[in-house]
JSON list of C-alpha atoms in Angstrom, two decimals:
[
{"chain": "A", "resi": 123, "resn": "UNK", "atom": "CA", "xyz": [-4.99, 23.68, 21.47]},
{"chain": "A", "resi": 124, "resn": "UNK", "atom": "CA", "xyz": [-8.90, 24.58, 20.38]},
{"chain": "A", "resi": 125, "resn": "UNK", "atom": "CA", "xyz": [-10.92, 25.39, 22.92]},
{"chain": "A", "resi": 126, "resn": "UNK", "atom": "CA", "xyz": [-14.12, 22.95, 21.01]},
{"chain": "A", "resi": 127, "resn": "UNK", "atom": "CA", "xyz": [-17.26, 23.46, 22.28]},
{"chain": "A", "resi": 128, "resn": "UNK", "atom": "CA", "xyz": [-19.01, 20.58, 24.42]},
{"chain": "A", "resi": 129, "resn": "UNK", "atom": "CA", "xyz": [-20.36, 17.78, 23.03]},
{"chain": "A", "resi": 130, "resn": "UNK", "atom": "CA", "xyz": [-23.92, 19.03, 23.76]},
{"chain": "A", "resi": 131, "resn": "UNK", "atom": "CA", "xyz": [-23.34, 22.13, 21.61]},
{"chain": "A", "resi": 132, "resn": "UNK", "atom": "CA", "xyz": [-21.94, 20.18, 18.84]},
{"chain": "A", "resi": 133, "resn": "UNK", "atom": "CA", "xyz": [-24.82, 17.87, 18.78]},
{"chain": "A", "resi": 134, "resn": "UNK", "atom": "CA", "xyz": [-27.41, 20.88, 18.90]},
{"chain": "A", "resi": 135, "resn": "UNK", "atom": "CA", "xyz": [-25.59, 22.53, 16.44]},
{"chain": "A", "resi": 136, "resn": "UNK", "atom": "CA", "xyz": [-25.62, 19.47, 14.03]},
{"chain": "A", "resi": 137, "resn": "UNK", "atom": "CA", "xyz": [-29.60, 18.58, 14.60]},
{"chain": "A", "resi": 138, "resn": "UNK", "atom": "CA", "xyz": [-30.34, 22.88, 14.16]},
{"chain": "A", "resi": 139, "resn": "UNK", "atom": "CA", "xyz": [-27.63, 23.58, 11.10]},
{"chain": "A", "resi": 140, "resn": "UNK", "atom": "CA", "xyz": [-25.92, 20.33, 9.43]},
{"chain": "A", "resi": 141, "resn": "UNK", "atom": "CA", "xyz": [-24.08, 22.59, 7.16]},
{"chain": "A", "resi": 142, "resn": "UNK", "atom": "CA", "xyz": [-23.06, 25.53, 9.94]},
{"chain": "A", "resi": 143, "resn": "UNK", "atom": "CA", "xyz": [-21.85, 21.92, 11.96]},
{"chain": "A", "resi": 144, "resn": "UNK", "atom": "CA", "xyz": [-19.81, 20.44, 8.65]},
{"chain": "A", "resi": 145, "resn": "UNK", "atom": "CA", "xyz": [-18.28, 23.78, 8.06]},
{"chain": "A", "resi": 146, "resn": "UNK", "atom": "CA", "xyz": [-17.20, 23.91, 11.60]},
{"chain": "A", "resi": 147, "resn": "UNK", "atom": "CA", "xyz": [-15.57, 20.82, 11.16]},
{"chain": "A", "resi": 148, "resn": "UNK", "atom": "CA", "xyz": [-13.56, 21.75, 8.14]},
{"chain": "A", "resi": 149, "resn": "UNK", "atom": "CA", "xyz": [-12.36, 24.71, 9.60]},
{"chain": "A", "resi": 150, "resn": "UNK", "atom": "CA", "xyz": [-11.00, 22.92, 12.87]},
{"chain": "A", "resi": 151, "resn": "UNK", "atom": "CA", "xyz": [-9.61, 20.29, 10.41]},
{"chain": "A", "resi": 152, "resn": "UNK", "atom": "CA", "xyz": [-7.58, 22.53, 8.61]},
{"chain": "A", "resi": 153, "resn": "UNK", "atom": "CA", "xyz": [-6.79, 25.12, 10.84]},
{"chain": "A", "resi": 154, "resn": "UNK", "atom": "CA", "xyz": [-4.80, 21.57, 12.74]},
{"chain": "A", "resi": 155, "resn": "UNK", "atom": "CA", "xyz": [-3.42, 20.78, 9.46]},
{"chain": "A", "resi": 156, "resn": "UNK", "atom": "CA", "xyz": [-2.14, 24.75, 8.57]},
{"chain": "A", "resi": 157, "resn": "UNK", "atom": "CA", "xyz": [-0.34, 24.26, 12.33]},
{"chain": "A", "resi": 158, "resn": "UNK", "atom": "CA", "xyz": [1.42, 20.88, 11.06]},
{"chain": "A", "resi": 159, "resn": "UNK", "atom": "CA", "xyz": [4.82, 21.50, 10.07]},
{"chain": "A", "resi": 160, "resn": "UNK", "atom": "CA", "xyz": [5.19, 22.04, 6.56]},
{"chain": "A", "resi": 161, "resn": "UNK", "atom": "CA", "xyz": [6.88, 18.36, 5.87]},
{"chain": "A", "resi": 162, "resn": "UNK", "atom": "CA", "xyz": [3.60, 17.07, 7.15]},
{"chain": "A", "resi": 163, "resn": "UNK", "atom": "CA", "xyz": [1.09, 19.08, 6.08]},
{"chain": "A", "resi": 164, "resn": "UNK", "atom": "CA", "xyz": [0.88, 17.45, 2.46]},
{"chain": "A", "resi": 165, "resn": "UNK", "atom": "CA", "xyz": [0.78, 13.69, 4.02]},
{"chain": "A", "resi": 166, "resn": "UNK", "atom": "CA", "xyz": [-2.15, 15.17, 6.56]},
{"chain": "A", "resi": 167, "resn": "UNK", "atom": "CA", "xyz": [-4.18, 16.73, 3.56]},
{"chain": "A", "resi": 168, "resn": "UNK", "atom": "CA", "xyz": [-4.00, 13.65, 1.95]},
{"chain": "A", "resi": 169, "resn": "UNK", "atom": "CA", "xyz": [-4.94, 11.64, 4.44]},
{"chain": "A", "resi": 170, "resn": "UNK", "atom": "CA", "xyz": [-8.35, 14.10, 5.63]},
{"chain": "A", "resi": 171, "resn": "UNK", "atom": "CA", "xyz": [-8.78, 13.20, 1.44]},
{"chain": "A", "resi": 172, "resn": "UNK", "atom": "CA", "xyz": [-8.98, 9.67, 2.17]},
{"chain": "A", "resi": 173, "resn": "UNK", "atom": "CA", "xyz": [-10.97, 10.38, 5.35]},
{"chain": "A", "resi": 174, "resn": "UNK", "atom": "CA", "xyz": [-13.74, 12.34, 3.28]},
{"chain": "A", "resi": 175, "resn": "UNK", "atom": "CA", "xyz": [-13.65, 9.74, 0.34]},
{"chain": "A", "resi": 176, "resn": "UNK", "atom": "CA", "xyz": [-14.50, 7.36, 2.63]},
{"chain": "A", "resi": 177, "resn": "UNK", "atom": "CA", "xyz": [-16.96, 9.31, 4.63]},
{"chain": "A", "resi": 178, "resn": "UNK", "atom": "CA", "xyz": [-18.78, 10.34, 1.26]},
{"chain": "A", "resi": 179, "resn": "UNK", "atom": "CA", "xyz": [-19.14, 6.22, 0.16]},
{"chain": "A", "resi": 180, "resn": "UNK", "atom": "CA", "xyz": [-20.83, 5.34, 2.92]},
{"chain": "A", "resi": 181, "resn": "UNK", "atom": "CA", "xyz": [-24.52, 4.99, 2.96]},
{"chain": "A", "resi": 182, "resn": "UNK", "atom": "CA", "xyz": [-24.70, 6.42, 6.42]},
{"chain": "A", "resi": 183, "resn": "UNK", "atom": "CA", "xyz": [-23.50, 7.67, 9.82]},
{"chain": "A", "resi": 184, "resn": "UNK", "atom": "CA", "xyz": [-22.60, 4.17, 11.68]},
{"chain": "A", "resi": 185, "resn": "UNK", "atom": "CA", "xyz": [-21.10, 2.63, 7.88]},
{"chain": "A", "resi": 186, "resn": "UNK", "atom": "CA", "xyz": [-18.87, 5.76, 8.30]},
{"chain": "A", "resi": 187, "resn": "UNK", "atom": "CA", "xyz": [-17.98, 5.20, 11.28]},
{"chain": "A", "resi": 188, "resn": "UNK", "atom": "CA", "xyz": [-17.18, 1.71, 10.93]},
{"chain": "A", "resi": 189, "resn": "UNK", "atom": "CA", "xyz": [-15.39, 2.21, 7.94]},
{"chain": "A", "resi": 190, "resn": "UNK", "atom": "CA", "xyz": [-13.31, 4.65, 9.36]},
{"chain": "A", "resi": 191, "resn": "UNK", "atom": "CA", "xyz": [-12.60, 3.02, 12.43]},
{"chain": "A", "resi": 192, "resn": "UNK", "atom": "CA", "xyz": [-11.09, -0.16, 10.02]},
{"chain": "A", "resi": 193, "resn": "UNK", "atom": "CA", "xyz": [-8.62, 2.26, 8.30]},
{"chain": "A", "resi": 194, "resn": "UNK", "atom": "CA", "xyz": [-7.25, 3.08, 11.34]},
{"chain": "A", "resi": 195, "resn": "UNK", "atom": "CA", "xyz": [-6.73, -0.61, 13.02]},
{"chain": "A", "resi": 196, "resn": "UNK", "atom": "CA", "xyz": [-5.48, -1.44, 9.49]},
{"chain": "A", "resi": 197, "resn": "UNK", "atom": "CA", "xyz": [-3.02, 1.59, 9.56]},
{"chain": "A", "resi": 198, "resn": "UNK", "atom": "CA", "xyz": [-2.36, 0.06, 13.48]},
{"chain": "A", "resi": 199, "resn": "UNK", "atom": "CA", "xyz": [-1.32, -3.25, 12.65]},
{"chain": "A", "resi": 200, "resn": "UNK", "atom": "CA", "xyz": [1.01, -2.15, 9.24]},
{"chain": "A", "resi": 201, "resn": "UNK", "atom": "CA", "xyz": [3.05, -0.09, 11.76]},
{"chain": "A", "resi": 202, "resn": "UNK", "atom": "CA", "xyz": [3.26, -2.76, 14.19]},
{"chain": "A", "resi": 203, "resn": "UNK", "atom": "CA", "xyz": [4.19, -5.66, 11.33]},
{"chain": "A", "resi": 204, "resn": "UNK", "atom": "CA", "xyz": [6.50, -3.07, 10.69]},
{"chain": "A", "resi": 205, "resn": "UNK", "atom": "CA", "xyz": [7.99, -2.33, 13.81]},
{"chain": "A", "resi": 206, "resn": "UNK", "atom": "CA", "xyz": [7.72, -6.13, 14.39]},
{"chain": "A", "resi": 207, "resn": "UNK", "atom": "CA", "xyz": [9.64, -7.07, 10.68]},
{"chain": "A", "resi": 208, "resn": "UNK", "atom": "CA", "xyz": [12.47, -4.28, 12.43]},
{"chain": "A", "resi": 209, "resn": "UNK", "atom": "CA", "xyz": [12.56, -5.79, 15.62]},
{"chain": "A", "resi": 210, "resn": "UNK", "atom": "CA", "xyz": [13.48, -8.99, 13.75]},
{"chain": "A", "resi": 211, "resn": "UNK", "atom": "CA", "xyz": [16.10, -7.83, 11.42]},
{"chain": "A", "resi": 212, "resn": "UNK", "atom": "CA", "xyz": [17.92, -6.18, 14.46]},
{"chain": "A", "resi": 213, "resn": "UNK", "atom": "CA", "xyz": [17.61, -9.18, 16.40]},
{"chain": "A", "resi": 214, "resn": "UNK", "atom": "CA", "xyz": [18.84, -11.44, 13.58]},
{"chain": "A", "resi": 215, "resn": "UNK", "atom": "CA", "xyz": [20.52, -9.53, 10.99]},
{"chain": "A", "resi": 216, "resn": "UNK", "atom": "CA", "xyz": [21.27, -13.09, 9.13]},
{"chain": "A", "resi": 217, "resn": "UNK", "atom": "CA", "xyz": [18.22, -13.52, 8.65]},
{"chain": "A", "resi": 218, "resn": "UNK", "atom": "CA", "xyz": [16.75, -10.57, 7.63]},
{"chain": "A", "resi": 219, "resn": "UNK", "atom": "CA", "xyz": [15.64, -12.04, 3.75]},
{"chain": "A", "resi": 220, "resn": "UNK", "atom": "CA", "xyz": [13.42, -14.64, 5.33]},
{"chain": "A", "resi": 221, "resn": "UNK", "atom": "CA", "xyz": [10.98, -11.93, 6.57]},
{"chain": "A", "resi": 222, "resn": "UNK", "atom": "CA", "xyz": [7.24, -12.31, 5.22]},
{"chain": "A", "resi": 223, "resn": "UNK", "atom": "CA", "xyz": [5.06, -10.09, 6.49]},
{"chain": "A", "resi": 224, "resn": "UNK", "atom": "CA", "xyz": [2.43, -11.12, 8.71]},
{"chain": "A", "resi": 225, "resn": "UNK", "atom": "CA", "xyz": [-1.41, -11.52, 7.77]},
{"chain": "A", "resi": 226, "resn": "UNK", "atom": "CA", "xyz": [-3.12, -8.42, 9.47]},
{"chain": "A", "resi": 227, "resn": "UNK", "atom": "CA", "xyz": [-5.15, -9.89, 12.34]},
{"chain": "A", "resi": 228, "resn": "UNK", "atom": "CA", "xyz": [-8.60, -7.72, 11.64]},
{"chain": "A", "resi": 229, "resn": "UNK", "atom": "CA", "xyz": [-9.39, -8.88, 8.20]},
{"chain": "A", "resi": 230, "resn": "UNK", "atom": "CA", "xyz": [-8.58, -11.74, 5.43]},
{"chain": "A", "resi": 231, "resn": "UNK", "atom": "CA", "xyz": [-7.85, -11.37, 2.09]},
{"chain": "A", "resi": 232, "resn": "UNK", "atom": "CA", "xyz": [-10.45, -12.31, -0.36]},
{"chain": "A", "resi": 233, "resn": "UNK", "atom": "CA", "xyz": [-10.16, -15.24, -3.11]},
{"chain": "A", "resi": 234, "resn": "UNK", "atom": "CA", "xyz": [-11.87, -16.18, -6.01]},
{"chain": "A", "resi": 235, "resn": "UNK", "atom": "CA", "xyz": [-12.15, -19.12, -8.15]},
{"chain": "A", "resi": 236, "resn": "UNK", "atom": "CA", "xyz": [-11.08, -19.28, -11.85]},
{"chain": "A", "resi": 237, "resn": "UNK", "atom": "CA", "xyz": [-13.21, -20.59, -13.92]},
{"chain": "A", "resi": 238, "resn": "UNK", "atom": "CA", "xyz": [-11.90, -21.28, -17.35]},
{"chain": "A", "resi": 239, "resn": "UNK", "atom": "CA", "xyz": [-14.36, -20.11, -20.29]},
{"chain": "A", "resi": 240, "resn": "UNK", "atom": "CA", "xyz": [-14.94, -22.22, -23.55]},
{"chain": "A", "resi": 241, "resn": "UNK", "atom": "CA", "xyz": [-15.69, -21.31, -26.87]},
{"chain": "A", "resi": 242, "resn": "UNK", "atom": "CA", "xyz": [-19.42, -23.20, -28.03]},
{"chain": "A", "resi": 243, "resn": "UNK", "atom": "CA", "xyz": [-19.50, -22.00, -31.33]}
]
């Protein structure tokens, strides 16, 4: 494990040096990821991609935050529709090509009207 310094020494360092903090954070980040096995270290540096695409597209701290948070409870409930479609199957092998996968609970999928266009020349 790291031995990270306290919260309150993270924070100063941020408010002194933003850029001394952000390299900090890339070197913890990776140095976790070089310690991976080697099977996962190409899924983890994919997925810190994904983490800093979505960091850099939002317009601030908190949207970060937020945004990040929702990838995770999104990742959350595919593995337990998952686990849940598996639980399922086992339980009812007959059955097992009537599966539809769930809705997540944290968000609904968006819908849009078609409108149909017509020529006025």
């Amino acid at each position: 494990m790291y031995n990270l310094p306290s919260f309150d020494q993270l924070k100063k360092l941020n408010d002194l040096d933003p850029n001394a903090f952000e390299a900090l954070r890339e070197k913890l980040v990776n140095d976790c990821i070089e310690t991976a096995s080697a099977e996962r270290q190409h899924r983890l540096q994919g997925l810190q991609f994904h983490i800093n695409s979505r960091r850099k597209l939002a317009n601030n701290p908190m949207e970060s935050c937020i945004s990040l948070s929702r990838m995770m409870h999104e990742t959350f409930w595919d593995m337990h529709n998952s686990l849940e479609g598996l639980a399922h199957i086992t339980a009812n092998p007959r059955s097992a090509r009537n599966i539809t996968s769930s809705q997540p609970l944290l968000h609904s999928k968006k819908t849009a009207d078609i409108l149909t266009l017509s020529s006025t020349l």
